[in-house]
CSV table of C-alpha atoms in Angstrom, one decimal:
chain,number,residue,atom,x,y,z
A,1,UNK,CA,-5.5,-3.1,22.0
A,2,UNK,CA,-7.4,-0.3,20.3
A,3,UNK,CA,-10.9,1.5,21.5
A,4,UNK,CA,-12.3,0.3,18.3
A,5,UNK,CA,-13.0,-2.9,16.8
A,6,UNK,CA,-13.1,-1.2,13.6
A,7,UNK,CA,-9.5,0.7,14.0
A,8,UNK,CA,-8.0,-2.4,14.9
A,9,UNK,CA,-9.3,-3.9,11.7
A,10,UNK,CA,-8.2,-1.1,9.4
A,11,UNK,CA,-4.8,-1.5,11.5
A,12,UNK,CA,-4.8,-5.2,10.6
A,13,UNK,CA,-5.5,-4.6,6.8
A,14,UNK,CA,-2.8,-1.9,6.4
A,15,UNK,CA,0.1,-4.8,7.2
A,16,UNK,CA,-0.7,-6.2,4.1
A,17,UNK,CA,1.5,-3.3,2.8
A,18,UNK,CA,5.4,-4.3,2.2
A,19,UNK,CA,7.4,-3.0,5.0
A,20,UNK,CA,4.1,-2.1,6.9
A,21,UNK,CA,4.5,-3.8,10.6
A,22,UNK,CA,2.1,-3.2,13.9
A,23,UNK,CA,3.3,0.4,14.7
A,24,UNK,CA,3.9,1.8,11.0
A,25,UNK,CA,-0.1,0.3,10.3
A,26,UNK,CA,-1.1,2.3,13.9
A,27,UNK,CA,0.5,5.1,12.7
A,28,UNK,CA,-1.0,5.5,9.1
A,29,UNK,CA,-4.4,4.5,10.5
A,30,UNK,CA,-4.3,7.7,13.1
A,31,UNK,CA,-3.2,9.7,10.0
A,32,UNK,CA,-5.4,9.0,8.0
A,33,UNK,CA,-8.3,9.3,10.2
A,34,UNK,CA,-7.0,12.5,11.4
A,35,UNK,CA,-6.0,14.1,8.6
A,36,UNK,CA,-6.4,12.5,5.5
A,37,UNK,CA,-10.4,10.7,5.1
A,38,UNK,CA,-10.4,11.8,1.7
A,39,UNK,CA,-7.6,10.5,0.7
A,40,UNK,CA,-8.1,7.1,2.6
A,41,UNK,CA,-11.6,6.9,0.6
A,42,UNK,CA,-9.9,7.7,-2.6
A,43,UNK,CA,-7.0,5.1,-2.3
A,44,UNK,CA,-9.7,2.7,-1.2
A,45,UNK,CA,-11.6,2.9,-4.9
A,46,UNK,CA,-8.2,3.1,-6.6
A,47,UNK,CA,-7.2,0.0,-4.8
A,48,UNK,CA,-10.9,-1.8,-5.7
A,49,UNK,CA,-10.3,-0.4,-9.8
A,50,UNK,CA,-6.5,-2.0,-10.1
A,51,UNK,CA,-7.4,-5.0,-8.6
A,52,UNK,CA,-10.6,-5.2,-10.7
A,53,UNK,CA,-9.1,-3.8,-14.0
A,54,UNK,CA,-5.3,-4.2,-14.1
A,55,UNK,CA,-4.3,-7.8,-15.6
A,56,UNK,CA,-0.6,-8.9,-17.6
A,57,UNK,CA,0.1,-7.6,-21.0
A,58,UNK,CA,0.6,-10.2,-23.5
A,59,UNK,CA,3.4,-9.4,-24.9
A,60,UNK,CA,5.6,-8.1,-22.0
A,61,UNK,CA,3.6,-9.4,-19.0
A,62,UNK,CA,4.2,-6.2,-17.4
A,63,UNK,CA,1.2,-4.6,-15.7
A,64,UNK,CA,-1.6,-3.4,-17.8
A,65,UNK,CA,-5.2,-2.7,-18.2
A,66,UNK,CA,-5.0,-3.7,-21.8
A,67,UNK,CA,-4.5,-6.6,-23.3
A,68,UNK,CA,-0.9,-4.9,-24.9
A,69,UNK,CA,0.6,-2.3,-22.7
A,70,UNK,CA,0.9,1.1,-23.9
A,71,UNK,CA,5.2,0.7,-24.4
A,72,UNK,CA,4.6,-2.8,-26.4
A,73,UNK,CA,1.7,-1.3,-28.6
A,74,UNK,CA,3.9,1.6,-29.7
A,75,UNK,CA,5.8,2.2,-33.2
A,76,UNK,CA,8.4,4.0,-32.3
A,77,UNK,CA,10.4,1.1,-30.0
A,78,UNK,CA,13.2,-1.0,-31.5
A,79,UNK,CA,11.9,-4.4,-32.2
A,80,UNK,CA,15.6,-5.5,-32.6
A,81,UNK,CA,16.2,-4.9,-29.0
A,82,UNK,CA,15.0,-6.8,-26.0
A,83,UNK,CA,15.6,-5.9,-22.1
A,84,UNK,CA,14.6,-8.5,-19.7
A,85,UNK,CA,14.1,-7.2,-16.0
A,86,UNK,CA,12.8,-9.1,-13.2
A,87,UNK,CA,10.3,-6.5,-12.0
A,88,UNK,CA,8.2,-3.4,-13.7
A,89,UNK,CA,10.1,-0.8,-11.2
A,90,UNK,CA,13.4,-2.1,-13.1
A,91,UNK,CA,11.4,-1.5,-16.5
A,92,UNK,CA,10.9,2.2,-14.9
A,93,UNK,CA,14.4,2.4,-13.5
A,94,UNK,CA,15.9,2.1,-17.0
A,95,UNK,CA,13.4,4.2,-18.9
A,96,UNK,CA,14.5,7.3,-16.5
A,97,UNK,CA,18.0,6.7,-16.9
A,98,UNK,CA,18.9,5.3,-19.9
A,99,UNK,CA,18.3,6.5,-23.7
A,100,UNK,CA,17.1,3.1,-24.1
A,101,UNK,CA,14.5,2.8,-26.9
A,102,UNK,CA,13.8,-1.1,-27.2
A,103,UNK,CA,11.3,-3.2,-26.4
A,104,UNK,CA,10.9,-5.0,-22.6
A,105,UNK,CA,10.1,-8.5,-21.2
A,106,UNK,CA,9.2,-8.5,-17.5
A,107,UNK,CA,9.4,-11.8,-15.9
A,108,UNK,CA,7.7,-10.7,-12.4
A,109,UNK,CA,10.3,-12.6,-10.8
A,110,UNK,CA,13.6,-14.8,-10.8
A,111,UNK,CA,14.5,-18.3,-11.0
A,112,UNK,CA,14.0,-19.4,-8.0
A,113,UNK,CA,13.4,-23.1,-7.1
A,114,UNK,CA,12.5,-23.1,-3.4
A,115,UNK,CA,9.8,-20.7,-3.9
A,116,UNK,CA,8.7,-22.6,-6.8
A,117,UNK,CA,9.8,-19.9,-9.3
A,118,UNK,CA,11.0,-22.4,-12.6
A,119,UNK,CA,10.9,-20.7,-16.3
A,120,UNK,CA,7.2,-21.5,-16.3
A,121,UNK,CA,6.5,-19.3,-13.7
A,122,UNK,CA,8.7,-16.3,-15.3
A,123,UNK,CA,7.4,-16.8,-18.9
A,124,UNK,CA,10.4,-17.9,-20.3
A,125,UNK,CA,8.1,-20.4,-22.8
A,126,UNK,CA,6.7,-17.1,-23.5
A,127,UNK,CA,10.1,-15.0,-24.1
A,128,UNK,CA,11.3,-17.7,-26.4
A,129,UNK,CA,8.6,-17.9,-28.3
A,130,UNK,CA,9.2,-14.2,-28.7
A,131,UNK,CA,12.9,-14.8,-30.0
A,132,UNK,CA,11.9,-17.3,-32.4
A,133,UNK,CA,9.6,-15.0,-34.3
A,134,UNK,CA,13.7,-13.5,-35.6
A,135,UNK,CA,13.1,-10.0,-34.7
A,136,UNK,CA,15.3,-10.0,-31.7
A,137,UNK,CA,18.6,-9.2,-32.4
A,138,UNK,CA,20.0,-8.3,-28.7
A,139,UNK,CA,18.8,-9.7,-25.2
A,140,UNK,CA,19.6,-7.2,-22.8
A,141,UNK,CA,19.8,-9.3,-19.4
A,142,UNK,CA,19.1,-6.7,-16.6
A,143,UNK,CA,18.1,-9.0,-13.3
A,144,UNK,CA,19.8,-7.6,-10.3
A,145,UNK,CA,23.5,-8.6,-9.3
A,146,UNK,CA,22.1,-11.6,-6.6
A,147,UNK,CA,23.0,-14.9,-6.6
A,148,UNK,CA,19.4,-15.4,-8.0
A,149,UNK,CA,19.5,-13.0,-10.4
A,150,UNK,CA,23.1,-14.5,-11.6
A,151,UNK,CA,21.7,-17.3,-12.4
A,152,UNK,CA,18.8,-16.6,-13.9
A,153,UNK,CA,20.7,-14.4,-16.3
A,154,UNK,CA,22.8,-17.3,-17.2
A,155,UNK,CA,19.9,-19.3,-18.2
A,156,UNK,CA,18.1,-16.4,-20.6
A,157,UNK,CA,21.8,-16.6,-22.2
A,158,UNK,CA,21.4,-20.0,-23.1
A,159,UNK,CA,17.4,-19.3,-24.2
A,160,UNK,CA,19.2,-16.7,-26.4
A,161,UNK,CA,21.7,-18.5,-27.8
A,162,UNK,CA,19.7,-21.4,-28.7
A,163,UNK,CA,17.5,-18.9,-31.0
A,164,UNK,CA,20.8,-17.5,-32.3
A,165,UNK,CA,20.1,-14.0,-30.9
A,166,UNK,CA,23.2,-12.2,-28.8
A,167,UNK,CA,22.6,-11.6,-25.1
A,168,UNK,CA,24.3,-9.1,-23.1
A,169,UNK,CA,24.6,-8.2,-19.5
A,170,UNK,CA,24.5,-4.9,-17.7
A,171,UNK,CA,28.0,-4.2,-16.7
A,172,UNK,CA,29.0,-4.7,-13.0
A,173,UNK,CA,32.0,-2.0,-11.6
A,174,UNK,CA,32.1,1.0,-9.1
A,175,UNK,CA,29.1,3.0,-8.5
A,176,UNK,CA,29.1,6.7,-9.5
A,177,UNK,CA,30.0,8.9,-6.4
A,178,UNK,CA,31.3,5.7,-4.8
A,179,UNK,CA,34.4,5.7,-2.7
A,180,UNK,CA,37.0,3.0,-3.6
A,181,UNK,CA,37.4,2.4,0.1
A,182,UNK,CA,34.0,1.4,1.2
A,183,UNK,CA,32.9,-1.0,-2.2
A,184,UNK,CA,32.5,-4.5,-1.1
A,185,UNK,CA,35.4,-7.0,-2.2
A,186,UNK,CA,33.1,-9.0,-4.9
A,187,UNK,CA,32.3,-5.7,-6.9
A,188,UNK,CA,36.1,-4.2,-6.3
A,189,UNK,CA,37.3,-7.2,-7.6
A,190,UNK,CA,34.7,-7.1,-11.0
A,191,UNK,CA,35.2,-4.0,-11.5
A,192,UNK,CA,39.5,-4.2,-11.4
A,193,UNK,CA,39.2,-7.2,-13.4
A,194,UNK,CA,37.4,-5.3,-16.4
A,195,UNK,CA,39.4,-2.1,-16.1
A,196,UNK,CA,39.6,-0.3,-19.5
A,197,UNK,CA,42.2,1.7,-21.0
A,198,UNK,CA,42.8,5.2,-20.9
A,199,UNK,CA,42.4,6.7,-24.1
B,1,UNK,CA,6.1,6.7,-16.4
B,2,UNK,CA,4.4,3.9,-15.4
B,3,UNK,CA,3.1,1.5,-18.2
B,4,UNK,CA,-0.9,1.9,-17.0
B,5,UNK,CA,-2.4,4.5,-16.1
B,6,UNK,CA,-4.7,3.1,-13.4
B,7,UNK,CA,-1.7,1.9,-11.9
B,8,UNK,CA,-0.5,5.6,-12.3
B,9,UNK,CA,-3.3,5.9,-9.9
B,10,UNK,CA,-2.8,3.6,-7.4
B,11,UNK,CA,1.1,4.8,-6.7
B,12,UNK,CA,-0.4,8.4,-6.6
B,13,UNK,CA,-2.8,7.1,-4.1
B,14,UNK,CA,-0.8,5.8,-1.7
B,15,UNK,CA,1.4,8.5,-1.1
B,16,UNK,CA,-1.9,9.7,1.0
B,17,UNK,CA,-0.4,7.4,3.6
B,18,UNK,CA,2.6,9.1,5.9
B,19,UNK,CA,6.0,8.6,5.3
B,20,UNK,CA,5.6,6.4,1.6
B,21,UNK,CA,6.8,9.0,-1.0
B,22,UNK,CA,6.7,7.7,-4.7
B,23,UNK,CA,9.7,4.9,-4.5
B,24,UNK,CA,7.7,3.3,-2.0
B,25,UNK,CA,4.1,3.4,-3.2
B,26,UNK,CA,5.5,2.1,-6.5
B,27,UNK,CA,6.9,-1.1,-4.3
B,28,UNK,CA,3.8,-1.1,-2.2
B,29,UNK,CA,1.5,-0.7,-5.4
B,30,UNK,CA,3.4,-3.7,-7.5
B,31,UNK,CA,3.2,-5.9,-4.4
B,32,UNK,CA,-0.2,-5.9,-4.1
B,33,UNK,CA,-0.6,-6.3,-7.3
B,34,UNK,CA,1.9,-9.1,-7.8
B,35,UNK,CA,1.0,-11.3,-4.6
B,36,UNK,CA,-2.1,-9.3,-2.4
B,37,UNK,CA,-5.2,-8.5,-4.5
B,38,UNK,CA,-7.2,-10.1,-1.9
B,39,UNK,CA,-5.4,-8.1,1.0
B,40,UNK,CA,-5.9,-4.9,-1.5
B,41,UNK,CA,-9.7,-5.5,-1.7
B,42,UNK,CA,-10.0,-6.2,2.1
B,43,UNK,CA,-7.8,-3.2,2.9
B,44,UNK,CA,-10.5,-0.8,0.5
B,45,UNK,CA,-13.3,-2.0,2.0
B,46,UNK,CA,-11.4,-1.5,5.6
B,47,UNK,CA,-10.9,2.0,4.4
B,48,UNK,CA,-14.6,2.9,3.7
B,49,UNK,CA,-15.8,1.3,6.3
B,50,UNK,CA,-13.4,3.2,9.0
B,51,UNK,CA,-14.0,6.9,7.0
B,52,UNK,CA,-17.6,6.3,7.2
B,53,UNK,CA,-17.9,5.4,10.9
B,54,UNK,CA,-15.3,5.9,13.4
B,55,UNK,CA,-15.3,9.5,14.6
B,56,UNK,CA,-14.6,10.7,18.0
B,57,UNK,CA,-15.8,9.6,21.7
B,58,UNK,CA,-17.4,12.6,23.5
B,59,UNK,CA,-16.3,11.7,26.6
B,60,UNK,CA,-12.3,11.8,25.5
B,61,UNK,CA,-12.2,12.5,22.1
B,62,UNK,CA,-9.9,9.3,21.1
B,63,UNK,CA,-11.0,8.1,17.4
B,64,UNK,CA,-14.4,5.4,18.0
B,65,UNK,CA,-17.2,4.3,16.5
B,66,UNK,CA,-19.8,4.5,19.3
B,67,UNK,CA,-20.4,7.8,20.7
B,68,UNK,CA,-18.7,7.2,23.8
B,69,UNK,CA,-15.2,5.0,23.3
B,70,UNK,CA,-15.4,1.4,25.4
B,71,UNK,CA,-12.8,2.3,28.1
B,72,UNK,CA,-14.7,5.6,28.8
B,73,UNK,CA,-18.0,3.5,29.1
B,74,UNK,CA,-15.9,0.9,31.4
B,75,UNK,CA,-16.9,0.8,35.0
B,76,UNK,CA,-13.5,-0.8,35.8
B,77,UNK,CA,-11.2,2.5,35.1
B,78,UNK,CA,-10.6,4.8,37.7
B,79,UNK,CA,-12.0,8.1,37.4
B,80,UNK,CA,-10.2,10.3,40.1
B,81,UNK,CA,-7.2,9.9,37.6
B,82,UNK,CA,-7.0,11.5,34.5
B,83,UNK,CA,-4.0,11.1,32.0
B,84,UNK,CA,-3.8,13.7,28.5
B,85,UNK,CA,-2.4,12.6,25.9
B,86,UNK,CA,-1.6,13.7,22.6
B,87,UNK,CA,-2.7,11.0,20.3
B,88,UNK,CA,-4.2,7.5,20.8
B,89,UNK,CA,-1.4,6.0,20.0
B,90,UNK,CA,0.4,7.9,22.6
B,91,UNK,CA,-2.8,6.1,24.7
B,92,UNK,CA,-2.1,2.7,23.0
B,93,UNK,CA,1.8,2.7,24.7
B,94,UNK,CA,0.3,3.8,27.9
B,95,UNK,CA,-2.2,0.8,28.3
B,96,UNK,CA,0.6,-1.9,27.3
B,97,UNK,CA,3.3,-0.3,29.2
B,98,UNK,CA,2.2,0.7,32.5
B,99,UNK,CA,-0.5,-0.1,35.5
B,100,UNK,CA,-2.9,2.9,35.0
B,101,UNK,CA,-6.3,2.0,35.5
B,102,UNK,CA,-7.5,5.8,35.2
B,103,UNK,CA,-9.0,7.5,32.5
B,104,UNK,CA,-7.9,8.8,29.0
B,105,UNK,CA,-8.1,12.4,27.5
B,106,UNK,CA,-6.8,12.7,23.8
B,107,UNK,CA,-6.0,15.7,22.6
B,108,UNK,CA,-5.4,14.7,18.6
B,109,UNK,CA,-2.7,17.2,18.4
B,110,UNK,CA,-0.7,19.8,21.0
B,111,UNK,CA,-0.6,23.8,21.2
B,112,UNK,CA,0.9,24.5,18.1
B,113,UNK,CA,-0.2,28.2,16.7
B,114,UNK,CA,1.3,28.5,14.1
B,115,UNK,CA,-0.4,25.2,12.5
B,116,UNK,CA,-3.8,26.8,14.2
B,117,UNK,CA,-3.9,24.2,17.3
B,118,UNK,CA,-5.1,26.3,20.2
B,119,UNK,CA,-7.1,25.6,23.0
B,120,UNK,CA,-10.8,24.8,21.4
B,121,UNK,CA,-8.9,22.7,19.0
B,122,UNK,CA,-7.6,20.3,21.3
B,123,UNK,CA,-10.7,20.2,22.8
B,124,UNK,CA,-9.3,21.9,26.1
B,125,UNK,CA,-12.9,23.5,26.8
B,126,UNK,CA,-14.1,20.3,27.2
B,127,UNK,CA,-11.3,18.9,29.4
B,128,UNK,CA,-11.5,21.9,31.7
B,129,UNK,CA,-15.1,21.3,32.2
B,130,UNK,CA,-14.3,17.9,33.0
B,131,UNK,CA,-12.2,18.7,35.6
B,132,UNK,CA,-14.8,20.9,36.9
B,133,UNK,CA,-17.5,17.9,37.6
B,134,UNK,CA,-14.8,17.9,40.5
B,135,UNK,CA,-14.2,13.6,39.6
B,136,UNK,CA,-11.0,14.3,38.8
B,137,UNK,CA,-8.3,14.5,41.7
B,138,UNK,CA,-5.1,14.1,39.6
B,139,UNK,CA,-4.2,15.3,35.9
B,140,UNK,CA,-1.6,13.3,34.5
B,141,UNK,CA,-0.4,15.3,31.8
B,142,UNK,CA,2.3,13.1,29.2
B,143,UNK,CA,3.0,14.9,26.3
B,144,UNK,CA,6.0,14.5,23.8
B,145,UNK,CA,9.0,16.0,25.5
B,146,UNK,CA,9.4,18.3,22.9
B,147,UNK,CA,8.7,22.2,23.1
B,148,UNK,CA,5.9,22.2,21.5
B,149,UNK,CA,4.9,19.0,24.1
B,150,UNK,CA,6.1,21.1,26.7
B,151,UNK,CA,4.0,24.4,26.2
B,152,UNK,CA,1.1,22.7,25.8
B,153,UNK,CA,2.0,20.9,29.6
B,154,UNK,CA,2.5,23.8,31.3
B,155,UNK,CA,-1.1,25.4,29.9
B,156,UNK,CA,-2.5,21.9,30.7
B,157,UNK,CA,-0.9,22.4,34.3
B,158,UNK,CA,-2.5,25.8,34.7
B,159,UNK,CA,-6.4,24.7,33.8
B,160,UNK,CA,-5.6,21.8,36.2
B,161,UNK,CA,-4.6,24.5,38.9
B,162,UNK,CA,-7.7,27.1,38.3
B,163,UNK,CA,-9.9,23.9,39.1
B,164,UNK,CA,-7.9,23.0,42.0
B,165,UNK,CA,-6.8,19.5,40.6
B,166,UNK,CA,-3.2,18.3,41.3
B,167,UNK,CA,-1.4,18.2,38.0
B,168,UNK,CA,1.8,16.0,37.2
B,169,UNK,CA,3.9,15.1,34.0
B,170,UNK,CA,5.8,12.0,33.4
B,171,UNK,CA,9.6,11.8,34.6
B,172,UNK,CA,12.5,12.9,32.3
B,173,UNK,CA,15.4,11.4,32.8
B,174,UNK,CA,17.9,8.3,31.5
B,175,UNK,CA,16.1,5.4,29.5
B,176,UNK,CA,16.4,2.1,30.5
B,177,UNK,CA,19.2,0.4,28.5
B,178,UNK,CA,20.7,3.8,27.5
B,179,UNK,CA,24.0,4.7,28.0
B,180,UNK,CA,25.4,7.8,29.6
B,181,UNK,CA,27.9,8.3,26.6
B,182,UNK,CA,25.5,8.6,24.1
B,183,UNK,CA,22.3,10.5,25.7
B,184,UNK,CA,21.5,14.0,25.0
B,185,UNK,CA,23.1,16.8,27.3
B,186,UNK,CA,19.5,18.1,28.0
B,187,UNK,CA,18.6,14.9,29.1
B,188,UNK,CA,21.5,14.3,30.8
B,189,UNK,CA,21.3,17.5,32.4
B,190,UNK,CA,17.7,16.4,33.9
B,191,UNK,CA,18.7,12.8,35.1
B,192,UNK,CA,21.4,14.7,36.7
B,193,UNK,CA,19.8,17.4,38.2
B,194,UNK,CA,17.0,15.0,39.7
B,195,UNK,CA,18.8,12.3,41.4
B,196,UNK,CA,17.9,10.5,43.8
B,197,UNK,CA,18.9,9.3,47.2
B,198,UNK,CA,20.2,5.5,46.7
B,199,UNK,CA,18.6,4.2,49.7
């Protein structure tokens, strides 16, 4: 398809990316060849040093070169509160927009049986463990509003409540800047369901 | 605002590649990292490899790692026609969409002065002596339709002319599938201004 054998390789090798089909991979292999060779060489040694150096933190299982990541190694988190997200861009969603000043668990996943993702998988031996130690006050369940997510927030309830530690669930309603008409039925109905009163 | 600072890195490194800003090179960088180390470390050394040894074919300037490209070394191509291009990709659609057995000339770019593309940028000293080995009898000239695409046509059209070699530029008109409602009035205005005969 290509003049080179190489091009068509690099082409290949970019659809590993998420999102990345045939034409997108064409089209960043042109740029970067055109334009960019520096940055295509420095992105190629980044990508050999993650892979290399960047293992699971022990504590959190988010992403880290150390054995404790930087957030779970720090003194100046809450013990006493634990936020369980399925993914370490959730963990980074909530650090920008929330005060919140706890501690994290990242599961690198959900419950989900048919692609063979059971508790073992997410680390939920691992989280448990964790609430059994008695620091834990609150479980903060923030896995996204699927089906999958649903039920996997269900279960860490029941983890929680078997170690006698609360668990909470980030609240589902109208989005900021949304328009009543246009919110889907399911979150229209949450959302009137848990209407509060006007103080 | 990430946990690891190699992973910092990574995200930062990705944005080299067009259209990923930092939402997705955080995606792209967690997915490999999740589920594609090995596609990671084949894409690096796809990167190094490409940087250090494709450049550009002498004969047509399309990105390749042999000094001249394998369809200009091909016996089997046609070389009374001549088609310019902007970019090899703009080459790529060419070869799977249509018949032409000619020959290629790839710009990497179109008259664009203000972005300091002129002539001896784009290689157009070398095209016109081309056409001056007096091979050529036809110069297909299928740039973007935009005005930029269209500039750099017209001086494309004039070099073709000085060497006394027909010039032509791919039809404007209605796309297949399109429909009349909801195509542009400059487009429409062409279709309609060159009809033709039903016969």
């Amino acid at each position: 398809m290509s003049s080179s054998p190489l091009l068509s390789q690099l082409i290949d090798a970019l659809r590993v990316l998420p999102g990345v089909g045939n034409k997108t991979a064409q089209r960043m292999a042109f740029h970067l060849l055109e334009r960019e060779r520096e940055g295509a060489q420095r992105l190629a040694a980044r990508l050999v040093e993650a892979c290399a150096r960047i293992g699971n933190c022990s504590r959190c299982r988010t992403f880290s070169e150390d054995a404790v990541c930087a957030l779970c190694a720090s003194s100046a988190r809450d013990d006493s509160l634990l936020c369980v997200v399925e993914s370490p861009v959730d963990q980074i969603a909530i650090e920008q927009a929330t005060g919140f000043r706890g501690r994290y668990f990242v599961m690198l996943g959900r419950l989900s049986p048919l692609d063979g993702l059971g508790p073992d998988e997410l680390g939920l031996d691992v989280l448990a463990r964790r609430l059994g130690e008695g620091l834990v006050r609150e479980l903060i369940v923030a896995t996204n509003p699927s089906v999958e997510g649903e039920a996997t927030a269900h279960y860490l309830g029941q983890i929680a409540h078997q170690h006698g530690v609360r668990a909470s669930r980030l609240a589902h309603g109208m989005p900021l800047g949304g328009e009543l008409e246009f919110i889907d039925r399911g979150t229209l109905a949450h959302a009137f369901g848990g209407r509060l009163e006007i103080t």
